[in-house]
GROMACS .gro file of C-alpha atoms in nm:
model
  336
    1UNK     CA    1  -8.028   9.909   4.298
    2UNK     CA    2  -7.735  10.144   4.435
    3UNK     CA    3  -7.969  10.458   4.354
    4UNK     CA    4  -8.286  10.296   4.532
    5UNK     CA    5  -8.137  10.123   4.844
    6UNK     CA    6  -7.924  10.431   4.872
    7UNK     CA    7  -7.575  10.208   4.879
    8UNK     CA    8  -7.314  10.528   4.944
    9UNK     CA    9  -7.033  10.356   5.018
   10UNK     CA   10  -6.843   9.994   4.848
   11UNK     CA   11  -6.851   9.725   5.138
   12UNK     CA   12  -7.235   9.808   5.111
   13UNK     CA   13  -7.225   9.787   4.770
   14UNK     CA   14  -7.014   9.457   4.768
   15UNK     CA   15  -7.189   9.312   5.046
   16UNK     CA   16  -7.612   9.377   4.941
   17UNK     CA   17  -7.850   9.089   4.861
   18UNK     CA   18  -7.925   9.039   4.471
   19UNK     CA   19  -8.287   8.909   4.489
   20UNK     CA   20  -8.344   8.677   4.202
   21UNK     CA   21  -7.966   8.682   4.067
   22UNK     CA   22  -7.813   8.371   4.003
   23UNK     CA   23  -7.479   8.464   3.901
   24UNK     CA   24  -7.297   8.763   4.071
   25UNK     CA   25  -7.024   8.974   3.893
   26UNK     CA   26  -6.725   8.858   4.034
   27UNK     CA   27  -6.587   9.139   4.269
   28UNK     CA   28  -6.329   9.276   4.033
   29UNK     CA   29  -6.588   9.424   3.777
   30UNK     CA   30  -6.790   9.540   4.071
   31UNK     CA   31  -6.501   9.713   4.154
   32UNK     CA   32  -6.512   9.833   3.852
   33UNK     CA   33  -6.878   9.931   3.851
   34UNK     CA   34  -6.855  10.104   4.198
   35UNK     CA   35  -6.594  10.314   4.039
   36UNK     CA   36  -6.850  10.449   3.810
   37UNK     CA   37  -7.137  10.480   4.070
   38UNK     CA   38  -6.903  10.722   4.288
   39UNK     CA   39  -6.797  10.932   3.965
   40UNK     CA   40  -7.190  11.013   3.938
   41UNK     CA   41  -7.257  11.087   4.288
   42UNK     CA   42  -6.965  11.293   4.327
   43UNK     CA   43  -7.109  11.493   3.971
   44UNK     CA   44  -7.478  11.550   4.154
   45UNK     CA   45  -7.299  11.663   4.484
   46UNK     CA   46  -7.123  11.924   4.262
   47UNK     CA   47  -7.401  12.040   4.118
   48UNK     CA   48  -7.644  12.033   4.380
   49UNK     CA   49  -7.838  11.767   4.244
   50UNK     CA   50  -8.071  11.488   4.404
   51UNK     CA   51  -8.235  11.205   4.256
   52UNK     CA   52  -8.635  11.133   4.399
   53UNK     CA   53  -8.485  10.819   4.600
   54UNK     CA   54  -8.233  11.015   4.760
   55UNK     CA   55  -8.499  11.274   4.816
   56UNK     CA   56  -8.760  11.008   4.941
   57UNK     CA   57  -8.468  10.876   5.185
   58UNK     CA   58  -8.385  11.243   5.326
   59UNK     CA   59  -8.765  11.291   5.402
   60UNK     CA   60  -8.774  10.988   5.618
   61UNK     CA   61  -8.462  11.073   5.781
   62UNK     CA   62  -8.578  11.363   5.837
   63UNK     CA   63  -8.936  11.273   5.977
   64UNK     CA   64  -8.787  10.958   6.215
   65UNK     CA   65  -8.581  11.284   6.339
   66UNK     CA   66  -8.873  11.533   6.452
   67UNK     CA   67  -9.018  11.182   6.592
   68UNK     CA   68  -9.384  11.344   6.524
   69UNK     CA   69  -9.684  11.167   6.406
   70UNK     CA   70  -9.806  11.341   6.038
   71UNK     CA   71 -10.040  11.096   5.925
   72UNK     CA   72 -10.240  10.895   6.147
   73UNK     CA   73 -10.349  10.678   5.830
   74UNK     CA   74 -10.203  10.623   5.553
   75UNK     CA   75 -10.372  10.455   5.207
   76UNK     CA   76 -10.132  10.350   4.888
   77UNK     CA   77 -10.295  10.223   4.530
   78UNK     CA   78 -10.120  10.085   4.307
   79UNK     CA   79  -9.893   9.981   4.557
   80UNK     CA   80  -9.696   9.717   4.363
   81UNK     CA   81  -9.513   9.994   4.149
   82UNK     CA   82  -9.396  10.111   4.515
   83UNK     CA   83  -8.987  10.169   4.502
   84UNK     CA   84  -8.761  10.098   4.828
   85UNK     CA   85  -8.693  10.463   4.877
   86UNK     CA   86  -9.103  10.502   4.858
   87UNK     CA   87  -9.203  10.208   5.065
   88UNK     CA   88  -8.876  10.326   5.328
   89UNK     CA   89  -9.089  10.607   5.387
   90UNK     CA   90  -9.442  10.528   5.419
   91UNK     CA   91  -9.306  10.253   5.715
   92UNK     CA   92  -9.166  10.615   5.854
   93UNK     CA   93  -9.493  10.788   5.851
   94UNK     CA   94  -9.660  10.445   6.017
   95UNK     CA   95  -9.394  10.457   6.252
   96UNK     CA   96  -9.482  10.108   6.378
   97UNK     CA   97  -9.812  10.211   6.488
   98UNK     CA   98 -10.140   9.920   6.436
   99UNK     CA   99 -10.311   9.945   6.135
  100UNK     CA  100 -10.141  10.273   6.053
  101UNK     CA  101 -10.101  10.175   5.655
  102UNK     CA  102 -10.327  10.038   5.399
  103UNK     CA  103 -10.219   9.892   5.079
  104UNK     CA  104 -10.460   9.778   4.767
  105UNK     CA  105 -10.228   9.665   4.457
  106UNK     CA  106 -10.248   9.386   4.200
  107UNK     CA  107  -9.902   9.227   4.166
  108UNK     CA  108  -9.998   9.066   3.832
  109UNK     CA  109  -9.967   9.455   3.766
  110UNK     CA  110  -9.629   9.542   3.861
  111UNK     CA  111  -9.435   9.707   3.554
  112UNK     CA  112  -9.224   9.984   3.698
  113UNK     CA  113  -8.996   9.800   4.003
  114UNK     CA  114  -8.789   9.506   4.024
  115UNK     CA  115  -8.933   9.316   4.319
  116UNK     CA  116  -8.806   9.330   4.653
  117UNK     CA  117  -8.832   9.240   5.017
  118UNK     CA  118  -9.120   9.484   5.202
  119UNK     CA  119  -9.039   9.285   5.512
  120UNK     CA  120  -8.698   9.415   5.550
  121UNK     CA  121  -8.801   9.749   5.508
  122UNK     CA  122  -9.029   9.732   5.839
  123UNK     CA  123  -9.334   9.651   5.692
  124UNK     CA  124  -9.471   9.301   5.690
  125UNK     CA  125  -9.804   9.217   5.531
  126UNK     CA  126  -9.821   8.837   5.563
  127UNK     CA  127 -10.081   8.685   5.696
  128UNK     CA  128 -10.260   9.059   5.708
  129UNK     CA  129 -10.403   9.044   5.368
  130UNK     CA  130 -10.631   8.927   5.124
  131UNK     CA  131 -10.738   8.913   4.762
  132UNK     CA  132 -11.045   9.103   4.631
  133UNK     CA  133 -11.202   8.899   4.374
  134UNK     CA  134 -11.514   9.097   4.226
  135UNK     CA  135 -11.398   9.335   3.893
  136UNK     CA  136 -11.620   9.605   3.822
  137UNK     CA  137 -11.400   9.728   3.541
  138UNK     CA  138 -11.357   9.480   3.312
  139UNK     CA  139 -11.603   9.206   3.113
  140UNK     CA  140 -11.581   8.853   3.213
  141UNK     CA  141 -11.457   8.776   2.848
  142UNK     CA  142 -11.163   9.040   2.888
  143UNK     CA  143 -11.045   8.955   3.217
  144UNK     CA  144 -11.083   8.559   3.148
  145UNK     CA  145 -10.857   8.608   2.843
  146UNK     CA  146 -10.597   8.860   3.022
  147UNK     CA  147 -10.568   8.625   3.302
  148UNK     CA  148 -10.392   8.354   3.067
  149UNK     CA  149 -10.154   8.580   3.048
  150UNK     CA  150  -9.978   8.516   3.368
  151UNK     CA  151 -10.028   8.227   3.648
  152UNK     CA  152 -10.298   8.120   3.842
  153UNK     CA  153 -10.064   8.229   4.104
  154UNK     CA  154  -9.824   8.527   4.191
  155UNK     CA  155  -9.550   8.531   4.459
  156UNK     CA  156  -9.363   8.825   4.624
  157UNK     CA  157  -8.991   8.861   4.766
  158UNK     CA  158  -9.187   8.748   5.086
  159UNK     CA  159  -9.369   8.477   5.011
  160UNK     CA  160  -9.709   8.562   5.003
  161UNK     CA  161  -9.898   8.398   4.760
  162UNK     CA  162 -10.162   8.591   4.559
  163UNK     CA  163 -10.448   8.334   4.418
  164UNK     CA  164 -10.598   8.446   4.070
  165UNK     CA  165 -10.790   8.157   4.068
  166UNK     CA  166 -11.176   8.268   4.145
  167UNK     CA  167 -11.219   8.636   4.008
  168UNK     CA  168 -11.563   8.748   3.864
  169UNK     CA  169 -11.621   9.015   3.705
  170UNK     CA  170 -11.975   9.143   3.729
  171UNK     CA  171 -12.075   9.206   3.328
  172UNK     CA  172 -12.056   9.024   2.990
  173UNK     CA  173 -11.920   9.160   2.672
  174UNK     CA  174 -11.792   8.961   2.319
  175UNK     CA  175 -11.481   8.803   2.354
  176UNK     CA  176 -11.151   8.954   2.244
  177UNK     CA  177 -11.018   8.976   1.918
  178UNK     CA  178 -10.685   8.834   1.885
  179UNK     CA  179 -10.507   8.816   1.557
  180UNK     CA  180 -10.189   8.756   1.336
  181UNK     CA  181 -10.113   8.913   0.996
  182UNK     CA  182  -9.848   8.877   0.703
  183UNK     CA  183  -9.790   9.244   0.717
  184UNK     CA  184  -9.794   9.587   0.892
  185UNK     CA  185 -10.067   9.723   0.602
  186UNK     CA  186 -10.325   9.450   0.712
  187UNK     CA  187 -10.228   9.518   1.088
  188UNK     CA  188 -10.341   9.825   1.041
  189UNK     CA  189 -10.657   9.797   0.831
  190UNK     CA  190 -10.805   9.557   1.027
  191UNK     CA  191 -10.739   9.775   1.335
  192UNK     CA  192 -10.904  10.092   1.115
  193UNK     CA  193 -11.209   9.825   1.044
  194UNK     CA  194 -11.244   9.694   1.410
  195UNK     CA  195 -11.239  10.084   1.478
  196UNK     CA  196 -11.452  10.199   1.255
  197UNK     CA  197 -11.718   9.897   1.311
  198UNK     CA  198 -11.674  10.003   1.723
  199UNK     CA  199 -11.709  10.384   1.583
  200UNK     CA  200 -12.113  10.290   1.447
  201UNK     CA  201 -12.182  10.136   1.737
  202UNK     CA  202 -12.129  10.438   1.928
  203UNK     CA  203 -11.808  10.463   2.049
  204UNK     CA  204 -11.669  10.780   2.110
  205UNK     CA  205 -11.301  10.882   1.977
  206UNK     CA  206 -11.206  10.978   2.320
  207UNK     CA  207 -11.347  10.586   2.441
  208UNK     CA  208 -11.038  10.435   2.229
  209UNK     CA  209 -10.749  10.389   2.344
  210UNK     CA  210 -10.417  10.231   2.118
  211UNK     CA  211 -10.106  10.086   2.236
  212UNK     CA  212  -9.798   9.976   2.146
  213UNK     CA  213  -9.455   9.807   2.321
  214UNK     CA  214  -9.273  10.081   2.283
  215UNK     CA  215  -9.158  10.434   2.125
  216UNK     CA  216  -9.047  10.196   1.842
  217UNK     CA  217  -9.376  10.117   1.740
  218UNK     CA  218  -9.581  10.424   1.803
  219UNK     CA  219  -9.607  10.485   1.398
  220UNK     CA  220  -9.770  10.144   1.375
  221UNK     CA  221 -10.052  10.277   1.586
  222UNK     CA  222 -10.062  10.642   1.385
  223UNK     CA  223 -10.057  10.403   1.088
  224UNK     CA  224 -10.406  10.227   1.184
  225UNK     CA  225 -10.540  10.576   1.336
  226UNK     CA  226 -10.497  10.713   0.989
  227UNK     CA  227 -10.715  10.435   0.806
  228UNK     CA  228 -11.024  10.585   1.004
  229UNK     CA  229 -11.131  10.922   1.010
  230UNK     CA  230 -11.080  10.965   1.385
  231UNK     CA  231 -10.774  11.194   1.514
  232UNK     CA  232 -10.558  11.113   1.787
  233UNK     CA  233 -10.359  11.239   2.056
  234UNK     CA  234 -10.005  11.107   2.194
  235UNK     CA  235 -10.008  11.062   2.569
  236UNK     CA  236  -9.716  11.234   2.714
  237UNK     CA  237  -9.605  11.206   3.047
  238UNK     CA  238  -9.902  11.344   3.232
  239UNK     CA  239 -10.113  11.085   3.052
  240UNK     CA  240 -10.378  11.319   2.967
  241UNK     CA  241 -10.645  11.201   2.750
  242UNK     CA  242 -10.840  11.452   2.535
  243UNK     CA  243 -11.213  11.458   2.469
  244UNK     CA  244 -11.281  11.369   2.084
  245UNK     CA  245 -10.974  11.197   2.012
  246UNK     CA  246 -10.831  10.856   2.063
  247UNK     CA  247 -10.546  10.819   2.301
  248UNK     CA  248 -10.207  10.608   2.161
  249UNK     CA  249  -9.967  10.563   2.368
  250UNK     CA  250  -9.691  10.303   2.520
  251UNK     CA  251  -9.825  10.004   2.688
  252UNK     CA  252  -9.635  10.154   2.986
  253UNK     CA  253  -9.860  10.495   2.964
  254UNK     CA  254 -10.167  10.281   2.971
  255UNK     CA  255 -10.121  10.216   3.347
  256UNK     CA  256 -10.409  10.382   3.548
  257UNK     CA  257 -10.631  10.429   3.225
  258UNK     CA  258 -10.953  10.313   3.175
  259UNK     CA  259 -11.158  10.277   2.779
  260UNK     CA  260 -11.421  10.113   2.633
  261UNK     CA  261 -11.242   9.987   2.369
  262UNK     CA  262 -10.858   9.899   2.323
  263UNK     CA  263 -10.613   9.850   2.046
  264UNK     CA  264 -10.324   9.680   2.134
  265UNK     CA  265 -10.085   9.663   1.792
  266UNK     CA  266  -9.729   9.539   1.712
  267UNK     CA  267  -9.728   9.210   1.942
  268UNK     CA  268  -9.472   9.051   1.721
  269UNK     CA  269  -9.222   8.785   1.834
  270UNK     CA  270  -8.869   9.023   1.852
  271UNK     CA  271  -9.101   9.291   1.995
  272UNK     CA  272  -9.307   9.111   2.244
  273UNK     CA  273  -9.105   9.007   2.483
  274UNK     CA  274  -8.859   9.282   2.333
  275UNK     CA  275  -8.602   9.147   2.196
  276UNK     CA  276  -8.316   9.403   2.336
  277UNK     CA  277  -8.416   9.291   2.698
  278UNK     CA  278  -8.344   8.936   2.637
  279UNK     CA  279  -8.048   9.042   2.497
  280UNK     CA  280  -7.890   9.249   2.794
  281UNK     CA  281  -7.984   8.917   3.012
  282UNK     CA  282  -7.710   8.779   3.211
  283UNK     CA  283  -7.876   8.509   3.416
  284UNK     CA  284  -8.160   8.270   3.417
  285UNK     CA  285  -8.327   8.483   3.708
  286UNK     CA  286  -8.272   8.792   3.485
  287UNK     CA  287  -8.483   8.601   3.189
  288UNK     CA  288  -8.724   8.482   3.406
  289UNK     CA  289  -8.791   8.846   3.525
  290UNK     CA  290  -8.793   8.976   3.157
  291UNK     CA  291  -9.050   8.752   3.047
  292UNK     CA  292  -9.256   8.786   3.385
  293UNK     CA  293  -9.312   9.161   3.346
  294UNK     CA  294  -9.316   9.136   2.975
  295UNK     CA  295  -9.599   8.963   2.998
  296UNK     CA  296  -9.750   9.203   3.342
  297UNK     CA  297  -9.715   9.480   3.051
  298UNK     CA  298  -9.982   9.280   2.806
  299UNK     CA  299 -10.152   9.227   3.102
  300UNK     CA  300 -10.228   9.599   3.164
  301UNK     CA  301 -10.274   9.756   2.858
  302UNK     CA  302 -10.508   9.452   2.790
  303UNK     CA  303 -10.761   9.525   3.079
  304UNK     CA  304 -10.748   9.892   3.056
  305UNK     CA  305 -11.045   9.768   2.849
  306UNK     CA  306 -11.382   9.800   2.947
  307UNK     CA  307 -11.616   9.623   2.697
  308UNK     CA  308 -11.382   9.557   2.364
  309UNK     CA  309 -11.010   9.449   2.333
  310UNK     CA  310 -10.822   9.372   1.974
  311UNK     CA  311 -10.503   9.249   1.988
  312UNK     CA  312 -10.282   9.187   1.708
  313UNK     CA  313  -9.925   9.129   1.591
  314UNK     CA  314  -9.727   9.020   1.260
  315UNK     CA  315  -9.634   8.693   1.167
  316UNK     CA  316  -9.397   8.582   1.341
  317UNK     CA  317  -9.671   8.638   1.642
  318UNK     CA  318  -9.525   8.697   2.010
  319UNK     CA  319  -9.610   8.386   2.200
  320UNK     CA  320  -9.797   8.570   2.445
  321UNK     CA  321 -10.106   8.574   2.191
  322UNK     CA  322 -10.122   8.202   2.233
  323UNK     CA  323 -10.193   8.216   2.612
  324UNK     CA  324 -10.425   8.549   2.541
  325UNK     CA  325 -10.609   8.363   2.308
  326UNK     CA  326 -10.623   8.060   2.565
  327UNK     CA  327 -10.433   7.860   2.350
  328UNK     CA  328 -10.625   7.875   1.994
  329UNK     CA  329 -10.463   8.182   1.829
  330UNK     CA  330 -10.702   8.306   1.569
  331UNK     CA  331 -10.561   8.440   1.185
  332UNK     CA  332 -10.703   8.748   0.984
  333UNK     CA  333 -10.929   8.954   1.225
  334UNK     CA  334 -11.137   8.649   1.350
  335UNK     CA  335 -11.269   8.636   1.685
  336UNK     CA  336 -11.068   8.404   1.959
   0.00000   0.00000   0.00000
C-alpha cells in the first residue's frame, strides 16, 4: 500500500483509506510501522534505487508536466492485474480526453493486486462498460465447471457489478476430471495415466501444461511428469513454453497461457486455500480476500485449458473441488 499509492510522508500514511479492512492497527504500531517504511526509503535514496511504482509515478509526473498528448488511444488487457501506480498513469496519458482509454479484463481473474478504487484515480468506468459473454477459448464443460468456482457475480471497489450469469462458450469437449486420493503416489499415477491416455490421442508434450499452488509443490508435478515418458520444462519468469515438452509451473505462471490439456495437482485442504495466508489474517475482510483470490487462482490455471482439465488433490481435499466439481466431488480418477 505505502509503495503503490506512493505514501512519502506519516499524516498520509496515518490518514489513507484501508479498502476492505475492518480493524485498523491502532496508531501506535503504525507508528511503529512507518518507522520501518522510512528506514527503507531512506536505504533506496542512498543507493540510487527506485521501485517500478515509484518509477510508474515519476513518468506521470513527468508527462502531466510536458502537458503533451503521446497516445491518442490507449488499449489495456488484462486490466484487472492493473496496480495504482499503473492505472495513475494510463489516466495521465488519457489526460481526460473522450474515449481516450480502453480496458478488456475479467475480474474473476484478478490474482496479482489487492483491489482498489479506479474512480479516485481519475478514471471512472461505470455505466461505460459491459460484459462479453461468447468464449472462444475454452469448452462449455470447462468453463461451466470453472465458473463454480467463484459467484455468479463479481463487484469492484466501485461498485460495478460484473454478471457471470449467461456465458457460452462456442465448442463441446468431456467434462473435467476432478479427483481425491489417499496419497501423493496415486496423485501422481493417475495424473501420468490421464497423460499418457491424452498422449495417444494426440496430444503433443508441448499441448500440456501442469500446475501447482506454489514453489512448495512443484516436485509433486515433476513427480507425475516422471510416470510418463514425456520431459518437461519449468516456466521461469518469462513464462516461456518450449516445443516438445510439457510446461509445469505455479498456478500464478499460468496467467496468459493457453493448452489443450491441463494438470492441476496438489489441491489439498492446508494447501488450497494455503494455509500460511490464513494464518497471517488479521481481519474478517483480510479472510474474505484470501479465500476470494484463492479461489481467482483455481480459476485461472483451470481455464488455461482448452479441451481437457484434471484436477486433483489428497485427502483431505481443498473445498474448492466441491464447487469445481459442482458439488459431487468424484474419488479415484473418475469423471465429475
Amino acid at each position: 500500500m505505502v509503495d503503490s499509492w506512493q505514501i512519502d510522508t506519516w499524516e498520509a500514511y496515518r490518514d489513507v483509506a484501508r479498502l476492505g479492512r475492518k480493524t485498523r492497527l491502532p496508531e501506535s504500531l503504525r507508528k511503529v510501522v512507518w518507522a520501518i517504511f522510512e528506514r527503507v526509503h531512506r536505504g533506496l535514496r542512498d543507493d540510487g534505487l527506485i521501485t517500478l511504482p515509484a518509477m510508474y509515478s515519476a513518468l506521470s509526473a513527468a508527462i502531466t508536466k510536458r502537458g503533451q498528448t503521446i497516445f491518442d488511444f490507449v488499449v489495456v488487457d488484462e486490466a484487472q492485474d492493473l496496480g495504482v501506480s499503473q492505472l495513475r498513469l494510463i489516466a495521465v496519458l488519457g489526460a481526460g480526453r473522450p474515449n481516450a482509454l480502453f480496458f478488456a479484463g475479467d475480474l474473476g481473474q484478478r490474482i496479482f493486486q489487492q483491489p482498489f478504487s479506479w474512480k479516485s484515480l481519475g478514471v471512472d468506468v461505470r455505466g461505460r462498460s459491459r460484459t462479453l459473454r461468447v468464449n472462444y477459448r475454452t469448452s462449455h464443460q470447462i468453463r461451466m465447471h470453472a465458473d463454480g468456482l467463484l459467484g455468479p457475480t463479481v463487484t469492484d471497489m466501485d461498485g460495478i457489478v460484473e454478471e457471470r450469469k449467461g456465458t457460452v462458450s462456442v465448442f463441446n469437449g468431456p467434462s473435467p476430471n476432478v479427483s481425491q486420493f489417499d496419497s501423493v503416489e496415486d496423485e501422481a499415477e493417475a495424473a501420468a495415466a490421464w497423460i499418457d491416455e491424452r498422449t495417444r490421442e494426440g496430444t503433443l508434450p508441448h499441448e500440456f501444461g501442469v500446475f501447482v499452488r506454489s514453489d512448495a509443490e512443484i516436485e509433486r508435478a515433476h513427480l507425475a511428469i516422471a510416470r510418463t515418458k514425456l520431459s518437461s520444462k519449468l516456466l521461469d519468469d518469462r513464462v516461456d513454453t518450449a516445443s516438445g515438452h510439457v510446461a509445469i509451473g505455479t498456478m500464478y505462471r499460468a496467467k496468459g497461457l493457453e493448452f489443450r490439456a491441463v494438470v492441476v495437482l496438489a489441491c489439498d485442504d492446508d494447501i488450497l486455500p494455503l494455509q500460511s495466508r490464513i494464518e497471517s489474517v488479521g481481519d474478517d475482510g483480510d479472510l474474505e480476500e484470501v479465500y476470494d483470490t484463492e479461489r481467482q487462482l483455481l480459476y485461472v490455471a483451470c481455464t488455461r485449458a482448452r479441451d481437457h482439465l484434471f484436477v486433483s488433490g489428497v485427502t483431505p481435499a481443498s473445498e474448492f473441488l466441491d464447487d469445481l466439481a459442482g458439488g459431487v466431488r468424484s474419488t479415484l480418477g473418475t469423471d465429475a
